[in-house]
Structure formats: structure tokens, C-alpha cells
Amino acid sequence: MPRFAANLSMMFQELPFLSRFAAARAAGFAAVEFLFPYEFPAAEIARRLADEGLSQVLFNAPPGDPERGERGTACLPGRQQEFRDGVLKALEYAATLSCPRLHLMAGLAPAGVARDTLTGTYAANLAWAAEECAKAGVKPLIEPINHRDIPGIFLNTTDQAAAIIAAVGPERLGLQFDLYHCQVTEGDIVKRVEKHLPIITHMQVADVPGRNEPGTGEVKWPFVFSRIDALGYRGWIGCEYRPAGETVAGLGWFAPYRN
């Protein structure tokens, strides 16, 4: 049966962030993920996890400058030291939270810079991060993101991600396969899961087109989830969606999978 983790950056926004852990546990989730933890002390988040018996399964490395709308620094020439400092900070949090996976955001492709230059920077940064993460027992992940939600994001398709992972080494770097982003950009999500399953380390889900909970859009989720299960995927599926209304009221889709 698929295992779902509540994304606390997007779900339960009726509550302050630190209160969302208890809400997720009460709703039947055994694990959580979120985008960025750095506003809060790692020890405080760890206490909330322990109090609720929750596993932390994923979060993102620092994204760069949020005031400028940055979405990662991994592909950006001249920002290598900032990228490395961010990874090391994230690994400190991962150690405290016992989190085994870390998403390394690619960043927005700057105008006027050759794609080969960005690709070289990206690959070199990921290779360095893979070494540091391996020392900490953490698997770094990369995620293709659609250009409708984030215009100009460097990493856009699953095939692009697969090529980078092959270059760095699939034992060192994994694919964060977001079914929502894949459906928007490429479609045919079940076939793409089948194709890339050997490198998929984590999945995320939201319905299309509104990025709301499963059952609010165009995708036949019971079929998709049953196929993912039949393929043998045993990782977590993060619920990275914006509830269409109150979070718990929209969890009818989750009832068959409650922990």
C-alpha cells in the first residue's frame, strides 16, 4: 500500500507551523515533509516529531535569496560557495531530524548564460553534495519542476534529471518524482514512473490543474496509486498540495491509506 507523508508547508495552514505536526498525526499520517525548516531551531522540530511519533522524510536545502524569488543555487555559476554552505546547514538539520533525504533545488536559469555552463556548474555542485551527503548518511535528490508554476526553472523534465543522475551516479543521487509537475510538463505519468522507477527515491502528489488534493482534478488517482504499488515502489509519497478548503475536510481521498 502506498505510504503518504503530509507536507506541512502546504497542508494544515489553518494552524501555526509547529502545531501542524500534531494535526498530521491526528489525521493519520506517520511521516511528514516540508519545504524549509530554517526559521525554527532544529531541536524544536525534532521535539515535535518525537512527541507525535512522526518520521521526517524530506526537506529542501536553502533556496538562495527568497526576496528575489530564487529557487535554488545548484546551477548558478559564481554561487558555488553559497550552495555548499547551504548543503552543510541542511545536513546539520537532517542529522537532528533523522531525515534521510534532502532536495537540492536547481535554481532559475539566468538569462544570457549558456546551458552547457549551467549544466557543468549543476553537475559539479551535485557531485560535491553527493559526497558530503554520503558522509552524513543522507540521499540527495533532484526534482524536475514545471515551467507553468516556476517559469525558467533549470531542471524541467524527468529525462533531464535522469541524465544528470546517470552522470553523477544513481547510487549517489536520486530522483524526486513529483507527479503533479510531471503531468503538467510531460503527461503519461504512469509510463514515466515505470521508465524511471529504478532511480526514484521519493514521490510527491497533487492534482492537476489546481495543485489541490487528489480527486479535485483530471487524474484518476486510484489507478495511479495502485499501479505505483504494483510496480513495487516502497518509498514515501509526499502530499505537496494546496488543500482546496480546510485540510482535514479534503482528506477523503486518503481514507484507504491512513496509517
Tab-separated table of C-alpha atoms in Angstrom:
chain	number	residue	atom	x	y	z
A	1	MET	CA	0.000	0.000	0.000
A	2	PRO	CA	1.359	3.482	-0.821
A	3	ARG	CA	2.756	5.448	2.116
A	4	PHE	CA	1.863	9.130	2.254
A	5	ALA	CA	3.667	11.914	4.125
A	6	ALA	CA	1.936	15.202	4.927
A	7	ASN	CA	3.683	18.261	3.538
A	8	LEU	CA	3.476	20.704	6.428
A	9	SER	CA	4.408	23.744	4.351
A	10	MET	CA	1.279	23.347	2.225
A	11	MET	CA	-1.181	21.392	4.361
A	12	PHE	CA	-2.735	22.402	7.690
A	13	GLN	CA	-2.134	26.092	7.042
A	14	GLU	CA	-5.080	26.767	9.352
A	15	LEU	CA	-2.523	26.251	12.135
A	16	PRO	CA	0.874	27.716	13.041
A	17	PHE	CA	3.692	25.646	11.590
A	18	LEU	CA	4.780	23.974	14.818
A	19	SER	CA	1.191	22.918	15.541
A	20	ARG	CA	0.893	21.105	12.228
A	21	PHE	CA	2.850	18.062	13.413
A	22	ALA	CA	0.149	17.078	15.889
A	23	ALA	CA	-2.529	17.778	13.272
A	24	ALA	CA	-0.817	15.485	10.776
A	25	ARG	CA	-0.581	12.681	13.310
A	26	ALA	CA	-4.241	13.110	14.261
A	27	ALA	CA	-5.200	12.901	10.594
A	28	GLY	CA	-3.471	9.537	10.260
A	29	PHE	CA	-0.074	10.408	8.809
A	30	ALA	CA	3.021	8.633	10.111
A	31	ALA	CA	5.503	10.869	8.307
A	32	VAL	CA	5.940	14.474	7.246
A	33	GLU	CA	7.943	16.608	4.884
A	34	PHE	CA	8.169	20.364	4.424
A	35	LEU	CA	9.977	22.878	2.269
A	36	PHE	CA	12.341	24.823	4.540
A	37	PRO	CA	12.866	24.370	8.297
A	38	TYR	CA	15.404	27.125	8.847
A	39	GLU	CA	13.081	29.600	10.541
A	40	PHE	CA	12.861	27.233	13.516
A	41	PRO	CA	15.529	25.564	15.680
A	42	ALA	CA	16.163	22.001	14.571
A	43	ALA	CA	15.842	20.777	18.168
A	44	GLU	CA	12.331	22.226	18.439
A	45	ILE	CA	11.214	20.496	15.242
A	46	ALA	CA	12.792	17.259	16.446
A	47	ARG	CA	10.806	17.518	19.671
A	48	ARG	CA	7.548	17.874	17.742
A	49	LEU	CA	8.430	14.844	15.645
A	50	ALA	CA	9.241	12.784	18.713
A	51	ASP	CA	6.137	13.894	20.607
A	52	GLU	CA	3.914	12.722	17.743
A	53	GLY	CA	5.900	9.647	16.724
A	54	LEU	CA	6.438	11.050	13.233
A	55	SER	CA	9.237	10.420	10.752
A	56	GLN	CA	10.770	13.328	8.861
A	57	VAL	CA	11.288	12.050	5.322
A	58	LEU	CA	12.342	15.085	3.265
A	59	PHE	CA	13.043	18.809	3.213
A	60	ASN	CA	14.838	21.256	0.913
A	61	ALA	CA	18.288	22.758	1.131
A	62	PRO	CA	18.253	26.583	1.329
A	63	PRO	CA	16.857	28.137	-1.881
A	64	GLY	CA	19.066	31.216	-2.150
A	65	ASP	CA	17.542	34.656	-1.677
A	66	PRO	CA	13.752	34.299	-1.212
A	67	GLU	CA	13.224	38.045	-1.537
A	68	ARG	CA	14.471	37.794	-5.109
A	69	GLY	CA	12.333	34.748	-5.799
A	70	GLU	CA	15.276	32.389	-6.067
A	71	ARG	CA	14.533	28.672	-6.316
A	72	GLY	CA	17.895	27.155	-5.557
A	73	THR	CA	21.515	27.848	-6.436
A	74	ALA	CA	22.814	24.499	-7.694
A	75	CYS	CA	23.055	25.539	-11.364
A	76	LEU	CA	24.249	29.116	-10.815
A	77	PRO	CA	27.861	29.951	-11.749
A	78	GLY	CA	29.657	32.025	-9.146
A	79	ARG	CA	27.400	30.826	-6.311
A	80	GLN	CA	29.210	27.583	-5.527
A	81	GLN	CA	30.291	28.549	-2.021
A	82	GLU	CA	26.772	29.648	-1.141
A	83	PHE	CA	25.455	26.323	-2.443
A	84	ARG	CA	27.976	24.399	-0.334
A	85	ASP	CA	27.228	26.408	2.795
A	86	GLY	CA	23.533	25.723	2.283
A	87	VAL	CA	24.059	21.990	1.928
A	88	LEU	CA	26.156	21.858	5.095
A	89	LYS	CA	23.499	23.799	7.002
A	90	ALA	CA	20.820	21.452	5.708
A	91	LEU	CA	22.837	18.418	6.755
A	92	GLU	CA	23.022	19.774	10.295
A	93	TYR	CA	19.221	19.894	10.330
A	94	ALA	CA	18.992	16.448	8.735
A	95	ALA	CA	21.154	14.983	11.495
A	96	THR	CA	18.976	16.462	14.242
A	97	LEU	CA	15.742	15.457	12.500
A	98	SER	CA	16.990	11.984	11.467
A	99	CYS	CA	15.945	12.858	7.926
A	100	PRO	CA	17.398	10.558	5.238
A	101	ARG	CA	16.642	12.658	2.136
A	102	LEU	CA	17.492	16.191	1.030
A	103	HIS	CA	16.165	18.011	-2.035
A	104	LEU	CA	18.758	20.165	-3.795
A	105	MET	CA	16.899	22.799	-5.812
A	106	ALA	CA	18.365	23.513	-9.233
A	107	GLY	CA	17.571	27.217	-9.492
A	108	LEU	CA	16.331	29.511	-12.247
A	109	ALA	CA	18.356	29.598	-15.444
A	110	PRO	CA	19.824	33.126	-15.699
A	111	ALA	CA	19.405	34.933	-18.999
A	112	GLY	CA	22.445	35.093	-21.214
A	113	VAL	CA	24.289	32.132	-19.685
A	114	ALA	CA	24.877	29.134	-21.953
A	115	ARG	CA	23.032	25.999	-20.900
A	116	ASP	CA	26.267	23.995	-21.104
A	117	THR	CA	27.767	26.332	-18.492
A	118	LEU	CA	24.773	25.865	-16.215
A	119	THR	CA	24.848	22.104	-16.710
A	120	GLY	CA	28.532	21.932	-15.825
A	121	THR	CA	28.003	24.002	-12.680
A	122	TYR	CA	24.988	21.912	-11.724
A	123	ALA	CA	26.759	18.586	-12.184
A	124	ALA	CA	29.849	19.710	-10.268
A	125	ASN	CA	27.775	21.041	-7.373
A	126	LEU	CA	25.712	17.869	-7.213
A	127	ALA	CA	28.809	15.675	-7.265
A	128	TRP	CA	30.253	17.630	-4.320
A	129	ALA	CA	26.933	17.491	-2.456
A	130	ALA	CA	26.641	13.764	-3.066
A	131	GLU	CA	29.980	13.213	-1.342
A	132	GLU	CA	29.012	15.325	1.672
A	133	CYS	CA	25.581	13.744	1.928
A	134	ALA	CA	27.061	10.248	1.742
A	135	LYS	CA	29.253	11.031	4.748
A	136	ALA	CA	26.104	12.004	6.657
A	137	GLY	CA	24.030	9.031	5.508
A	138	VAL	CA	21.640	11.290	3.552
A	139	LYS	CA	20.475	10.749	-0.037
A	140	PRO	CA	20.407	13.974	-2.101
A	141	LEU	CA	17.567	14.319	-4.602
A	142	ILE	CA	16.807	16.461	-7.642
A	143	GLU	CA	13.316	17.347	-8.857
A	144	PRO	CA	12.075	18.405	-12.305
A	145	ILE	CA	9.583	21.276	-11.916
A	146	ASN	CA	7.091	22.544	-14.466
A	147	HIS	CA	7.503	25.913	-16.195
A	148	ARG	CA	3.918	26.958	-15.554
A	149	ASP	CA	4.443	27.155	-11.788
A	150	ILE	CA	8.081	28.242	-11.921
A	151	PRO	CA	8.983	29.796	-15.287
A	152	GLY	CA	12.658	29.416	-16.114
A	153	ILE	CA	13.475	26.611	-13.666
A	154	PHE	CA	16.617	24.895	-14.911
A	155	LEU	CA	15.536	21.283	-14.347
A	156	ASN	CA	12.237	20.744	-16.148
A	157	THR	CA	11.811	17.142	-17.358
A	158	THR	CA	12.304	13.663	-15.977
A	159	ASP	CA	14.669	12.759	-18.822
A	160	GLN	CA	16.884	15.758	-17.996
A	161	ALA	CA	17.004	14.618	-14.379
A	162	ALA	CA	17.741	11.021	-15.374
A	163	ALA	CA	20.720	12.138	-17.473
A	164	ILE	CA	22.166	14.153	-14.583
A	165	ILE	CA	21.651	11.249	-12.175
A	166	ALA	CA	23.375	8.875	-14.599
A	167	ALA	CA	26.344	11.263	-14.787
A	168	VAL	CA	26.677	11.699	-11.014
A	169	GLY	CA	25.766	8.100	-10.200
A	170	PRO	CA	22.350	6.717	-9.195
A	171	GLU	CA	23.815	5.266	-6.028
A	172	ARG	CA	24.795	8.823	-5.014
A	173	LEU	CA	21.860	10.903	-6.303
A	174	GLY	CA	18.149	10.146	-6.549
A	175	LEU	CA	15.081	11.399	-8.390
A	176	GLN	CA	12.329	13.258	-6.562
A	177	PHE	CA	9.422	12.428	-8.868
A	178	ASP	CA	6.582	14.899	-8.430
A	179	LEU	CA	3.554	13.511	-10.253
A	180	TYR	CA	1.939	16.946	-10.461
A	181	HIS	CA	4.926	18.573	-12.143
A	182	CYS	CA	5.315	15.588	-14.465
A	183	GLN	CA	1.665	15.666	-15.516
A	184	VAL	CA	1.826	19.390	-16.283
A	185	THR	CA	5.077	19.189	-18.240
A	186	GLU	CA	5.023	15.757	-19.836
A	187	GLY	CA	1.831	13.805	-19.065
A	188	ASP	CA	1.677	9.997	-19.268
A	189	ILE	CA	2.707	9.812	-15.618
A	190	VAL	CA	2.334	6.054	-15.127
A	191	LYS	CA	4.591	5.284	-18.081
A	192	ARG	CA	7.141	7.777	-16.797
A	193	VAL	CA	7.071	6.187	-13.346
A	194	GLU	CA	7.663	2.816	-14.995
A	195	LYS	CA	10.581	4.205	-17.014
A	196	HIS	CA	12.335	5.931	-14.130
A	197	LEU	CA	11.407	3.694	-11.201
A	198	PRO	CA	14.990	2.444	-10.629
A	199	ILE	CA	16.136	5.986	-9.778
A	200	ILE	CA	13.010	7.268	-7.996
A	201	THR	CA	13.789	7.807	-4.312
A	202	HIS	CA	10.786	9.939	-3.334
A	203	MET	CA	7.475	10.942	-4.905
A	204	GLN	CA	5.101	13.844	-4.419
A	205	VAL	CA	1.494	14.302	-5.427
A	206	ALA	CA	-1.086	16.986	-6.213
A	207	ASP	CA	-3.955	17.014	-8.657
A	208	VAL	CA	-3.955	18.895	-11.946
A	209	PRO	CA	-4.613	21.662	-12.870
A	210	GLY	CA	-5.163	23.371	-9.497
A	211	ARG	CA	-2.451	21.677	-7.420
A	212	ASN	CA	-5.119	20.706	-4.889
A	213	GLU	CA	-5.705	17.353	-3.212
A	214	PRO	CA	-6.176	14.154	-5.236
A	215	GLY	CA	-9.720	13.882	-6.545
A	216	THR	CA	-10.140	17.569	-7.369
A	217	GLY	CA	-8.775	17.455	-10.909
A	218	GLU	CA	-8.155	15.425	-14.006
A	219	VAL	CA	-6.064	12.471	-12.818
A	220	LYS	CA	-7.538	9.048	-11.950
A	221	TRP	CA	-5.583	8.657	-8.716
A	222	PRO	CA	-6.839	5.238	-7.510
A	223	PHE	CA	-5.464	3.737	-10.719
A	224	VAL	CA	-2.186	5.667	-10.467
A	225	PHE	CA	-1.628	4.714	-6.826
A	226	SER	CA	-2.486	1.060	-7.422
A	227	ARG	CA	-0.067	0.942	-10.354
A	228	ILE	CA	2.720	2.549	-8.335
A	229	ASP	CA	2.123	-0.040	-5.616
A	230	ALA	CA	2.105	-2.912	-8.129
A	231	LEU	CA	5.411	-1.717	-9.567
A	232	GLY	CA	6.969	-2.246	-6.157
A	233	TYR	CA	7.637	1.326	-5.123
A	234	ARG	CA	8.044	1.321	-1.343
A	235	GLY	CA	9.187	4.877	-0.721
A	236	TRP	CA	7.144	7.785	0.576
A	237	ILE	CA	4.736	9.923	-1.421
A	238	GLY	CA	4.681	13.477	-0.116
A	239	CYS	CA	1.347	15.308	-0.224
A	240	GLU	CA	2.689	18.548	-1.637
A	241	TYR	CA	-0.664	20.071	-2.492
A	242	ARG	CA	-2.696	23.132	-1.564
A	243	PRO	CA	-5.946	21.981	0.067
A	244	ALA	CA	-8.946	23.340	-1.789
A	245	GLY	CA	-10.572	24.115	1.563
A	246	GLU	CA	-9.912	23.103	5.155
A	247	THR	CA	-7.196	20.440	5.186
A	248	VAL	CA	-8.963	17.672	7.120
A	249	ALA	CA	-12.193	18.170	5.175
A	250	GLY	CA	-10.274	17.375	1.998
A	251	LEU	CA	-8.732	14.113	3.214
A	252	GLY	CA	-11.447	11.797	1.935
A	253	TRP	CA	-9.055	10.547	-0.755
A	254	PHE	CA	-6.617	9.498	2.000
A	255	ALA	CA	-9.013	7.290	3.973
A	256	PRO	CA	-7.928	3.985	2.344
A	257	TYR	CA	-4.267	4.734	3.105
A	258	ARG	CA	-4.416	6.012	6.683
A	259	ASN	CA	-1.634	4.757	8.945
